[in-house]
Coordinates of C-alpha atoms and ligand atoms in Angstrom, one line a residue:
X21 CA 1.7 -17.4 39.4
X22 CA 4.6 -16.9 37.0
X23 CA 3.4 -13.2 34.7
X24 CA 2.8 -14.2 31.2
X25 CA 5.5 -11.6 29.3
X26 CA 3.2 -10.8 26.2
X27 CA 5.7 -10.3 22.8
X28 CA 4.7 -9.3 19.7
X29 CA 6.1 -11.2 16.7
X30 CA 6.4 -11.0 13.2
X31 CA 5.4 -13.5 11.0
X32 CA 8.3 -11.9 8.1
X33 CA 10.4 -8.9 6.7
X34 CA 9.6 -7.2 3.5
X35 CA 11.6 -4.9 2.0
X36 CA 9.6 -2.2 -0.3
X37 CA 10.9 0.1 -2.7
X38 CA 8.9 2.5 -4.2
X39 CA 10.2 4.7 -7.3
X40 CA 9.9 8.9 -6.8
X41 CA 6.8 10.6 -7.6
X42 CA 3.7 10.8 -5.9
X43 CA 2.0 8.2 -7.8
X44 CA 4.7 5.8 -6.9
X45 CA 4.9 6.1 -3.5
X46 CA 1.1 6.2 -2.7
X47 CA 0.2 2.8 -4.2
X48 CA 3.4 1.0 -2.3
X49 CA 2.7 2.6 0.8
X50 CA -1.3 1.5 1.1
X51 CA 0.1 -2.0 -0.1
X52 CA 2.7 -1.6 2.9
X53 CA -0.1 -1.2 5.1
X54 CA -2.0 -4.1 3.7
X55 CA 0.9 -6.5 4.7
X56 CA 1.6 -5.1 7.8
X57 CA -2.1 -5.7 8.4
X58 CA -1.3 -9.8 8.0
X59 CA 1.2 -9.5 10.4
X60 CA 4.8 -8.3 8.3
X61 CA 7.3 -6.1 9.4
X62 CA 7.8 -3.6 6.7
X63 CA 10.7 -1.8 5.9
X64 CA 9.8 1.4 3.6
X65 CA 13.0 2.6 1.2
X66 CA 12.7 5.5 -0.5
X67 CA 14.5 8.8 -1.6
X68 CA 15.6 11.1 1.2
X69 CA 12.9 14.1 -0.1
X70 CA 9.9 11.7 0.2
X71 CA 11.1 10.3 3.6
X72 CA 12.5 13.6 5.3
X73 CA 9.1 14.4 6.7
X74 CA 8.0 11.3 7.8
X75 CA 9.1 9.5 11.0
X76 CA 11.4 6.6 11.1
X77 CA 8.7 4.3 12.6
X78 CA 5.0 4.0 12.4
X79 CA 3.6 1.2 13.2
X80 CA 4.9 -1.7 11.7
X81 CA 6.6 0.6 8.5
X82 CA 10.2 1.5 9.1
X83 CA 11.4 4.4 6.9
X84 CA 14.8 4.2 5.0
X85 CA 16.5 6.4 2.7
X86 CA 17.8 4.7 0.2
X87 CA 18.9 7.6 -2.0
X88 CA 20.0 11.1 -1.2
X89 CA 18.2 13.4 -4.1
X90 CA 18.9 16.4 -2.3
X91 CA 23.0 16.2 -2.4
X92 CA 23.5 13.3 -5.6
X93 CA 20.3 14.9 -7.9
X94 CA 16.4 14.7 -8.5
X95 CA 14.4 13.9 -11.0
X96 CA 14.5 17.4 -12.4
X97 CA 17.8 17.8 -12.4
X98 CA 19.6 18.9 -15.4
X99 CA 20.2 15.0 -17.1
X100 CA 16.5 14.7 -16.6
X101 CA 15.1 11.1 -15.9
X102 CA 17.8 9.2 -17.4
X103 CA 20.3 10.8 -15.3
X104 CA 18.3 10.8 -11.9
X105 CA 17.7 6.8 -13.1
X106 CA 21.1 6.6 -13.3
X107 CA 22.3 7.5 -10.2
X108 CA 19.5 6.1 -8.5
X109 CA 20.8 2.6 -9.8
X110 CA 24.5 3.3 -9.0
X111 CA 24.1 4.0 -5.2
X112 CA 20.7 3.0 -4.4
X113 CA 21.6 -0.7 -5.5
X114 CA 24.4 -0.6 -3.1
X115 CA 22.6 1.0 -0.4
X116 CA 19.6 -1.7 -1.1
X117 CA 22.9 -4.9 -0.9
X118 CA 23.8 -3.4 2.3
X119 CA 20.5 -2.6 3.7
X120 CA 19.5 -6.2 2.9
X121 CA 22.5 -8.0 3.8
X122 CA 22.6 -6.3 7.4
X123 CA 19.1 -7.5 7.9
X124 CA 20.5 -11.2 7.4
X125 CA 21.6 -11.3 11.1
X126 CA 19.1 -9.8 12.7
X127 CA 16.0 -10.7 14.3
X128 CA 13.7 -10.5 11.4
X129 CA 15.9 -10.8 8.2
X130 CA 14.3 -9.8 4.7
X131 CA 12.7 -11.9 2.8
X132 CA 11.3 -10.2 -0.1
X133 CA 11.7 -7.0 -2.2
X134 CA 8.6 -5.7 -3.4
X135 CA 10.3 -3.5 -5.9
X136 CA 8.6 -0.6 -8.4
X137 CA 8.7 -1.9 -12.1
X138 CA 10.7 1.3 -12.3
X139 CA 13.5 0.2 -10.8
X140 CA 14.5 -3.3 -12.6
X141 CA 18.1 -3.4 -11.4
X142 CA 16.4 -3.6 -7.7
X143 CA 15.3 -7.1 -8.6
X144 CA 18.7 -8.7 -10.1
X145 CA 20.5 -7.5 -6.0
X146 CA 17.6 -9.2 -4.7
X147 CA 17.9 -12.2 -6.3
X148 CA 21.5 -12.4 -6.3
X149 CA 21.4 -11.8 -1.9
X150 CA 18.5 -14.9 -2.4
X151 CA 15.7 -13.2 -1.3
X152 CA 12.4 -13.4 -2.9
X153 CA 11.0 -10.2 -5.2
X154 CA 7.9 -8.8 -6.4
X155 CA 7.3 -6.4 -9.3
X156 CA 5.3 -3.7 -8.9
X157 CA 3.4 -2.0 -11.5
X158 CA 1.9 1.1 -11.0
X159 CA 0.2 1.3 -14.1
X160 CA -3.2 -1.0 -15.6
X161 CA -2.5 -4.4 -16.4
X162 CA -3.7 -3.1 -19.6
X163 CA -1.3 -0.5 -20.4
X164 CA 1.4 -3.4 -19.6
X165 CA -0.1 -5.5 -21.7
X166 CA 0.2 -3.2 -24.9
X167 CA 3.8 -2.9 -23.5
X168 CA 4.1 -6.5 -23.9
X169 CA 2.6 -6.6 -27.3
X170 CA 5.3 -3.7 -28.3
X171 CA 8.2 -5.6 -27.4
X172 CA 6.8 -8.8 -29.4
X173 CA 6.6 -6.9 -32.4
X174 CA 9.6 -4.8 -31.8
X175 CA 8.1 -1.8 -32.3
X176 CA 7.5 1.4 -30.0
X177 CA 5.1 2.9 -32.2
X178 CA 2.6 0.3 -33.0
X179 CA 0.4 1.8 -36.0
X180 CA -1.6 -1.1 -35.7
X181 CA -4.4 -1.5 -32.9
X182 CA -2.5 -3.0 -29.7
X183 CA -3.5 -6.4 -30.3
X184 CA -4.0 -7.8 -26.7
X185 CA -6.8 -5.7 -26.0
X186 CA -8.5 -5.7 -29.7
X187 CA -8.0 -10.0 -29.5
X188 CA -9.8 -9.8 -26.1
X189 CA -12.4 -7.8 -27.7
X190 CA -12.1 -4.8 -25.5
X191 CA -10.9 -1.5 -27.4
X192 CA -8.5 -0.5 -30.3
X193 CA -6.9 2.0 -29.0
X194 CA -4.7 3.7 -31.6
X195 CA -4.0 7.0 -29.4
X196 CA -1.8 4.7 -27.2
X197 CA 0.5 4.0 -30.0
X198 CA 0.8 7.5 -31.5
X199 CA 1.3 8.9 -27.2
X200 CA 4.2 6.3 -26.9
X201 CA 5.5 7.3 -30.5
X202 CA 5.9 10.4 -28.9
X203 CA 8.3 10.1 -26.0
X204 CA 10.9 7.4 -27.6
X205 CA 13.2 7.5 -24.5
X206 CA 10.7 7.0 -21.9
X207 CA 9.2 4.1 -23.8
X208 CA 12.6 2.4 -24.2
X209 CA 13.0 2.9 -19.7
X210 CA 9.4 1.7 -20.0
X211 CA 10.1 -1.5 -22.0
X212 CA 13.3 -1.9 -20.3
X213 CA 11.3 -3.0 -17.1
X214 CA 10.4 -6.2 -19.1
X215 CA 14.2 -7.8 -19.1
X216 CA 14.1 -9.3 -16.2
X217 CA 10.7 -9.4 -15.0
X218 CA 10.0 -12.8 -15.6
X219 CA 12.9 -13.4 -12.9
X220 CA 10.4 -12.3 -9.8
X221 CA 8.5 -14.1 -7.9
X222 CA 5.3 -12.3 -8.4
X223 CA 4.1 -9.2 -10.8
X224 CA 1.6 -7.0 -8.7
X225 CA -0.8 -4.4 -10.4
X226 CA -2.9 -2.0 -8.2
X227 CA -6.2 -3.1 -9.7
X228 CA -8.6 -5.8 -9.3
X229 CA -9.6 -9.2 -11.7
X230 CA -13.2 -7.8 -12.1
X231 CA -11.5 -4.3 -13.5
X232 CA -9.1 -6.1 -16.3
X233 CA -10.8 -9.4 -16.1
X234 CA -10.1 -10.4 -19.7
X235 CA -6.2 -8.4 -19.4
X236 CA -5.4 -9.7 -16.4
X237 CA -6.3 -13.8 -17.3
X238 CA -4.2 -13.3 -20.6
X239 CA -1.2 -11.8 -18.8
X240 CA -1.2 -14.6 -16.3
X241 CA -0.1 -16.6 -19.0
X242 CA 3.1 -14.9 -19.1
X243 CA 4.1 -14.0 -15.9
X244 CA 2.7 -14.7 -12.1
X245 CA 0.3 -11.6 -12.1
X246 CA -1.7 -10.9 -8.6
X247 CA -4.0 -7.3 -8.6
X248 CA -4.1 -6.2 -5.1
X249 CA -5.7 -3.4 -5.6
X250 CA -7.6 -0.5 -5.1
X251 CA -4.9 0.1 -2.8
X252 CA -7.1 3.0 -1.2
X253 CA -6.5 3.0 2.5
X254 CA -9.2 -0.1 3.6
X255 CA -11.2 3.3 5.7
X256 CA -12.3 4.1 2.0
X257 CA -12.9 0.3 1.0
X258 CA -12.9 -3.1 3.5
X259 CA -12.6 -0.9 6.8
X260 CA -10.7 -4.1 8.1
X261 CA -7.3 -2.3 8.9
X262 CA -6.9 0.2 12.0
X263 CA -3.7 1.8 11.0
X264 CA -4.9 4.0 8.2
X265 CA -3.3 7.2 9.5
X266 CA -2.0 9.4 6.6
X267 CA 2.0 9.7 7.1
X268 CA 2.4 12.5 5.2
X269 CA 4.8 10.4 2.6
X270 CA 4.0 13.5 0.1
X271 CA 5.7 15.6 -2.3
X272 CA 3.8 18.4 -2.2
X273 CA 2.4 20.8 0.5
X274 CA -1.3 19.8 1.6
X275 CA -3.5 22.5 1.6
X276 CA -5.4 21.0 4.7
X277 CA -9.1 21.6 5.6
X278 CA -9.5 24.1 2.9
X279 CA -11.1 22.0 0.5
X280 CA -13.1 20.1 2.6
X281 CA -14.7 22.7 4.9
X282 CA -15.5 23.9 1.4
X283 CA -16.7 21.4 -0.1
X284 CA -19.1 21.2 3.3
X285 CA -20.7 24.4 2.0
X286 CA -21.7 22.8 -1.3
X287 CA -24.6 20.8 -1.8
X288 CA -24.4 17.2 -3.0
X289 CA -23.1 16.2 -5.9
X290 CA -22.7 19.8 -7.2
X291 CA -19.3 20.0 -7.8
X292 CA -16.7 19.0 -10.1
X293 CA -13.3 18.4 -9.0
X294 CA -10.5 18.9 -11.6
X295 CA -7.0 17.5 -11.3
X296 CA -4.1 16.4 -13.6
X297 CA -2.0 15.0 -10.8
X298 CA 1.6 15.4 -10.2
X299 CA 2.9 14.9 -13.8
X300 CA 1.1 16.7 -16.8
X301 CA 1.7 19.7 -18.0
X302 CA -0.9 21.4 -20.2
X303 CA -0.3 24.2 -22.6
X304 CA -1.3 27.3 -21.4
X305 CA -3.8 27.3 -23.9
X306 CA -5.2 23.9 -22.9
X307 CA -5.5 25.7 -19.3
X308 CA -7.0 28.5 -20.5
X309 CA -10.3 26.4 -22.1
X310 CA -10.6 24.5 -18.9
X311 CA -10.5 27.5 -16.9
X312 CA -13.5 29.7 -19.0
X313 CA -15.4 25.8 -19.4
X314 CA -15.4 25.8 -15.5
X315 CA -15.9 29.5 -15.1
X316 CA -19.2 29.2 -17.2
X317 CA -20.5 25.9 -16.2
X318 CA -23.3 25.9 -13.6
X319 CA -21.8 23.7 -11.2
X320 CA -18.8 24.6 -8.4
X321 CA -15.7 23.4 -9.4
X322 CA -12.3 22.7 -6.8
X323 CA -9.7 23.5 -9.2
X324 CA -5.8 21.7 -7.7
X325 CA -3.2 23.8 -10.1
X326 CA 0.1 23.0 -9.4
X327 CA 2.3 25.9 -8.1
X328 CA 4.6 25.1 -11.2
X329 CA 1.3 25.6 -13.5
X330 CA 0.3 28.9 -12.1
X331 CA 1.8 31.0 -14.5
X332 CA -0.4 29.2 -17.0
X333 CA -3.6 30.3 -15.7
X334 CA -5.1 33.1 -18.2
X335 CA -4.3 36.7 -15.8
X336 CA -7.7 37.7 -14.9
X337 CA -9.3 34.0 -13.6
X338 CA -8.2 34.0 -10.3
X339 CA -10.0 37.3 -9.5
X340 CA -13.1 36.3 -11.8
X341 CA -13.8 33.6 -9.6
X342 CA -16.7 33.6 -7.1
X343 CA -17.6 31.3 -4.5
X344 CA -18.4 28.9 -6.4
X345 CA -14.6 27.9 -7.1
X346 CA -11.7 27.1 -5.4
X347 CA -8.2 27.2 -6.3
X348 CA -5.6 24.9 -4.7
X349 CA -2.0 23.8 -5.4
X350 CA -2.6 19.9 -4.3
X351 CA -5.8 19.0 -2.3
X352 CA -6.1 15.7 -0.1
X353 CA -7.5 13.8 -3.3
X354 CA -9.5 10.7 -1.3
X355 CA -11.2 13.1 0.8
X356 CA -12.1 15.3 -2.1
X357 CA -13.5 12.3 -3.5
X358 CA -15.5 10.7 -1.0
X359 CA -17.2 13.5 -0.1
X360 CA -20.8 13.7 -1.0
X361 CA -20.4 16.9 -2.7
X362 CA -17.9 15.8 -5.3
X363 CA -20.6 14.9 -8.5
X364 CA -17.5 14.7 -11.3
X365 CA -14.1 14.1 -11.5
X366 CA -12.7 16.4 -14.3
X367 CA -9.0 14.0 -14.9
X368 CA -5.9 13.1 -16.9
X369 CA -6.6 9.8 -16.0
X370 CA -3.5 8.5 -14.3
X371 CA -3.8 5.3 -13.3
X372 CA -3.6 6.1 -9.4
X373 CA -6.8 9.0 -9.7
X374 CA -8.5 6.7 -12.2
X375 CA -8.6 3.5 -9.8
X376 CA -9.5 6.2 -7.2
X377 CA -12.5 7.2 -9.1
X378 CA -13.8 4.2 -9.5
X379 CA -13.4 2.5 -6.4
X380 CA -14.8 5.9 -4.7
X381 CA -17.7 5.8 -7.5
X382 CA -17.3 9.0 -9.0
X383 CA -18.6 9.8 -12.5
X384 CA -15.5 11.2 -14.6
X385 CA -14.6 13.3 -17.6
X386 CA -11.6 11.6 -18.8
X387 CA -8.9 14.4 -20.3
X388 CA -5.6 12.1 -20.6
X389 CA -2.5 13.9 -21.4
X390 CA 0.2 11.1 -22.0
X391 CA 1.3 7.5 -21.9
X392 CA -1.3 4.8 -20.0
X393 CA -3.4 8.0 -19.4
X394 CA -5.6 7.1 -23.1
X395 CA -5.9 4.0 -22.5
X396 CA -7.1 4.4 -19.0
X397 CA -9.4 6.9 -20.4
X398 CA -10.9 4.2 -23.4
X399 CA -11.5 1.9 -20.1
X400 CA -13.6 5.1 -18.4
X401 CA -15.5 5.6 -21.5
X402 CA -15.8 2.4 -23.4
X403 CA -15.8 -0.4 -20.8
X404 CA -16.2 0.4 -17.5
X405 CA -18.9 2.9 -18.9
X406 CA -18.2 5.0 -15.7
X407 CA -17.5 8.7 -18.1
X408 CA -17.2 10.5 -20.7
X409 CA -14.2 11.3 -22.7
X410 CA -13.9 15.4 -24.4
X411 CA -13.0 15.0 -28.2
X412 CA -9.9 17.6 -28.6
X413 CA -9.1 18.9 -32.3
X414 CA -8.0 16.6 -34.6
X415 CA -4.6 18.3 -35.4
X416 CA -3.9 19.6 -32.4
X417 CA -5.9 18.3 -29.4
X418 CA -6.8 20.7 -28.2
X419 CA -10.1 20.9 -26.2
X420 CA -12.3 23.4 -26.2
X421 CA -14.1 25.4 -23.2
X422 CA -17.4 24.4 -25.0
X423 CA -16.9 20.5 -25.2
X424 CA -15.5 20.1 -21.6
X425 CA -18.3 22.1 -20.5
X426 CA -21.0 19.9 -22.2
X427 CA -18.9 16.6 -21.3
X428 CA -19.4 17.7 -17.5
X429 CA -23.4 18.5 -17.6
X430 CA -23.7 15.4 -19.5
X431 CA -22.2 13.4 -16.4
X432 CA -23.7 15.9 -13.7
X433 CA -27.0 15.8 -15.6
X434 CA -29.3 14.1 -18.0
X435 CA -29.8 10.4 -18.9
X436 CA -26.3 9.8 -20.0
X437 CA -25.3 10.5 -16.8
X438 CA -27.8 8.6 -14.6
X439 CA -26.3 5.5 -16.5
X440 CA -23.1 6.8 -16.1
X441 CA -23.6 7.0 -12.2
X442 CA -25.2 3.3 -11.8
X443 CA -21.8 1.9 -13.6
X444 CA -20.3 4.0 -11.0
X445 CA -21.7 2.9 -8.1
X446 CA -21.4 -0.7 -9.5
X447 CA -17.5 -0.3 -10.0
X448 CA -17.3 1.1 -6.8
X449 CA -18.7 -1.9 -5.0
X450 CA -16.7 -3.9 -6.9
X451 CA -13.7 -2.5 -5.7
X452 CA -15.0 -2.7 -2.0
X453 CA -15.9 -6.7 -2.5
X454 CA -11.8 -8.2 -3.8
X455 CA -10.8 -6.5 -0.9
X456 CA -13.4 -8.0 1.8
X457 CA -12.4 -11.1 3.3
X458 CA -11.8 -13.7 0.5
X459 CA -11.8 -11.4 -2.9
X460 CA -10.0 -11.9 -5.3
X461 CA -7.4 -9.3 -3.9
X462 CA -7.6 -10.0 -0.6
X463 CA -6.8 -13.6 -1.6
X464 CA -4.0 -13.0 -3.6
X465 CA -2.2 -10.9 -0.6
X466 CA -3.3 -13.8 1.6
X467 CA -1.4 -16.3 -0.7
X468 CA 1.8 -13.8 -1.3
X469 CA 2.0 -13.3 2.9
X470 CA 1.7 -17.4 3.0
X471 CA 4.2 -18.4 0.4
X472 CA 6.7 -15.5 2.0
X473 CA 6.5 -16.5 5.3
X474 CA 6.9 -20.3 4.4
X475 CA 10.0 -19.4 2.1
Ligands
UDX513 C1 2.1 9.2 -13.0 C2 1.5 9.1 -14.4 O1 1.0 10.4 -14.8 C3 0.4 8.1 -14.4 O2 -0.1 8.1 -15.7 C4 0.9 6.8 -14.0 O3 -0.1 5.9 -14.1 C5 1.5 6.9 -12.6 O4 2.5 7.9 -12.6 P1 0.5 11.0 -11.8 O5 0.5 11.9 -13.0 O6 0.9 11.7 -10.5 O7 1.2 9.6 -11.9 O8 -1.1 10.6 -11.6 P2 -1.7 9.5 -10.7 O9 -1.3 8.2 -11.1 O10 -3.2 9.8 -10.8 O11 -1.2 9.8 -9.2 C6 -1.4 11.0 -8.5 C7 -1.6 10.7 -7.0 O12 -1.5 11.9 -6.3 C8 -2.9 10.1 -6.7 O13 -2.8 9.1 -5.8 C9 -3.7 11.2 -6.1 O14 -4.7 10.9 -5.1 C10 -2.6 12.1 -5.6 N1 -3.0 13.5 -5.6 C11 -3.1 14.2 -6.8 C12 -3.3 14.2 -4.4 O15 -3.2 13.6 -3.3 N2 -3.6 15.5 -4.5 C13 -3.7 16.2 -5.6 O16 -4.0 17.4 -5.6 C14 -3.5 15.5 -6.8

C-alpha cells in the first residue's frame, strides 16, 4: 500500500506589524494567534527590542525585525516620538517592500498587511506591492470616533461635546477635548492616521459590537469597521485555540509567580490591583495619595510601579507595608486578573487593561491619566456601569488618598458595588459569547480569513 505523506498547508500569509509599546504588541499578537487558529501562516514584524527574546518560530508566528531600535533609536530617544516615527518610516518601510516582495516567490506569498493605525505609511507600500491591508486600532472605536469628529471640524481641541457619542446619546465627554488640547503634536500623529485609512481593506478595533454597539454601527458608515476583540488569549475567553502559550513578546521584566502565589494567600475578592500600565506617568504627588489611600484601606492591594516610577514613591512606603501589600515593577496582568482574589482593578484605563477588565469581569476604579484613557473611563462609569470613577480637584486633578479610598470600598463593598459586580459579570460574558463560534467577532475574523484567502 502506497504511505499517505501527511503535509500541512496553509490556507494564506499575513503579514502583521505591530507599533512599539506594550499595548501595541499585545492586541496584534492575540489577533496573530486568532488567524493562525483558521489556518494562516503569520509573519510577526516588529522592532528588534520587542523580538530579541522571542524565537524566530512558534507555531505558525514567524518573528521579523523590521526595525533595529537598539543601533538607529527608540522611542525615548532624544527626538522623542516624532523622531523614533521618523526613522521607523524611513527604513522600516523599506525593510517591510523587501520583506513583502521576497515573499512573492515563495511558497506562501503575503497577502495582507495587518498594519497598527500607528504606522500609516505601512499601508501606502502595501498597497502599492498589491497586497491587501488592514488597519488596526488599538484604541475604542469610540475614542476614534471623536477623532473623526475632530478632523470634521478641524479642530484638535473641540470645546464643544464630541458630537458622535452625545448624537448617539451615550456621554458628553468634555475631558476628552481639554486631554487632547493638551498634547497638540501627538494629536496631529494621531489624526494623521486618518489620511489614508479609507484606502485599506478593513479597519479592525480590539472590541466587540455589544461593547460600542451604537459607535461601532455609526462608524461603519465610514469605513469597513470589524471588532475582533477581546483579543485576550481564547484560555481566558472561547477556550477554542490550543496555542495560547505566552511568548514573552514583552518589554518589561516579568516578575513571575510572585504575584500569584500571593495573591493564593489572599482570600477572594479581597484585593485590589492597581496599575497604570506602560505609559503614564503620575506626579509624585498623585503617587503619594494612592500610596497612603491603599496603605489605609482595609483591603490587600498588588501595587505594579514601574522601575522608572520608583523614585516617586513617598520614602518611607515601601517599609510601611505589611503583608497585606505587594510591590512589583510589571506583574503578569491576565493572571492577576483572573484570579479569584482580585475584587478591584485600581486603572488609568488604557484601552488594552480596560477591555481586560471587562472581559475578565472585574469591578474597576477608573483613574485615566491621558488621551482615550477619559473616555474609556466615561464608558466604565456611565455605560457599561462596570465602576466607579474618583473625582480629582477641579484645578488641578489631583486625587485625593480619601476619595480613591472610598471609590474602592464602594466597589469592594456596599450596594453600589453589588450592582457594579452584576454589570461585571454581564460584560464579562459578553465578551466570552462574540468570540464563541458564530459571534459577532468570531464572524467578522471568519469573513476577513475568507475574503483573504479568496483574494
Ligand atoms: C497605551 C495607552 O496608554 C493607552 O491609552 C492606549 O489605549 C494604548 O496604548 P498602555 O498605557 O500601556 O497603552 O496601557 P494599556 O492599553 O492598558 O496596555 C498595557 C498592556 O500591558 C496591557 O495589555 C496589560 O495587560 C499589560 N500589562 C500592564 C502587563 O502585562 N503587566 C503590567 O504590570 C501592566
Amino acid at each position: 500500500m502506497e504511505e499517505v505523506q501527511a503535509s500541512f498547508s496553509y490556507k494564506a500569509h499575513v503579514l502583521v506589524l505591530p507599533f512599539h509599546g506594550q499595548g501595541h504588541m499585545n492586541p496584534m499578537l492575540q489577533f496573530s494567534k486568532r488567524l493562525a487558529s483558521k489556518g494562516i501562516k503569520i509573519t510577526l514584524a516588529a522592532t528588534l527590542s520587542a523580538t530579541k527574546n522571542m524565537p524566530p518560530q512558534v507555531g505558525s508566528i514567524s518573528l521579523e525585525p523590521i526595525y533595529d531600535d537598539l543601533t538607529h533609536g527608540g522611542l525615548d530617544g532624544a527626538d522623542g516620538l516624532k523622531g523614533f516615527i521618523d526613522r521607523f518610516q524611513e527604513i522600516g518601510s523599506r525593510n517591510l517592500r523587501d520583506l513583502i516582495t521576497k515573499s512573492q516567490s515563495s511558497k506562501y506569498p503575503i497577502k495582507c498587511l495587518v498594519y497598527d493605525a500607528n504606522l500609516p505609511w505601512s499601508l501606502d507600500v502595501a498597497l502599492g506591492l498589491g497586497i491587501m491591508g488592514a488597519g488596526f486600532f488599538t484604541q475604542s472605536c469610540a475614542t476614534i470616533a471623536t477623532y473623526v469628529d475632530m478632523i470634521e471640524e478641524n479642530s484638535l481641541e473641540s470645546k464643544k461635546p464630541l458630537r458622535s457619542l452625545e448624537e448617539l446619546g451615550l456621554v458628553n465627554m468634555p475631558d476628552m477635548g481639554s486631554s487632547t488640547g493638551r498634547y497638540p503634536s501627538l494629536m496631529s500623529f494621531l489624526l494623521g492616521h486618518f489620511d489614508n485609512i479609507d484606502k485599506a481593506d478593513w479597519v479592525l478595533f480590539n472590541s466587540f459590537d455589544k461593547l460600542e454597539e451604537e459607535v461601532v454601527k455609526n462608524l461603519m458608515k465610514l469605513y469597513e469597521v470589524r471588532t475582533i476583540g477581546p483579543t485576550l488569549p481564547s484560555m481566558y475567553l472561547d477556550k477554542r485555540i490550543e496555542d495560547d502559550k505566552d511568548y514573552g513578546f514583552n518589554l518589561y521584566q516579568s516578575t513571575g509567580d510572585t504575584c500569584i502565589n500571593w495573591l493564593s494567600t489572599k482570600e477572594r475578592g479581597s484585593v485590589v490591583y492597581v496599575s497604570f500600565g506602560s505609559a503614564a506617568r503620575l506626579s509624585a504627588e498623585q503617587m503619594e495619595e494612592v500610596a497612603w489611600a491603599l496603605n489605609e484601606s482595609d483591603a490587600n492591594f498588588l501595587w505594579v510601579v514601574r522601575t522608572s516610577e520608583e523614585n516617586k514613591l513617598p520614602s518611607s512606603f515601601k517599609e510601611q507595608i505589611s503583608e497585606k501589600g505587594l510591590m512589583v515593577t510589571w506583574s503578569p496582568q491576565l493572571e492577576v486578573l483572573s484570579h479569584e482574589a482580585v475584587g478591584c482593578f485600581v486603572t488609568h484605563c488604557g484601552w488594552n487593561s480596560t477591555v481586560e477588565g471587562v472581559s475578565l469581569g472585574v469591578p474597576m476604579v477608573a483613574m485615566p491619566q491621558f488621551l482615550d484613557q477619559f473616555s474609556d473611563a466615561k464608558f466604565v462609569e456611565e455605560v457599561w456601569e462596570i465602576g466607579v470613577r474618583p473625582k480629582g480637584d477641579d484645578s488641578t486633578g489631583l486625587v485625593s488618598r480619601k476619595t480613591i479610598a472610598e471609590c474602592i470600598k464602594q466597589v469592594i463593598q456596599g450596594e453600589r458595588g453589588e450592582k457594579i459586580k452584576r454589570n461585571a459579570s454581564k460584560w464579562k460574558q459578553l465578551a466570552r459569547v462574540a468570540l464563541e463560534e458564530g459571534g459577532t467577532s468570531d464572524r467578522n475574523i471568519e469573513e476577513i480569513v475568507a475574503k483573504i484567502v479568496s483574494n
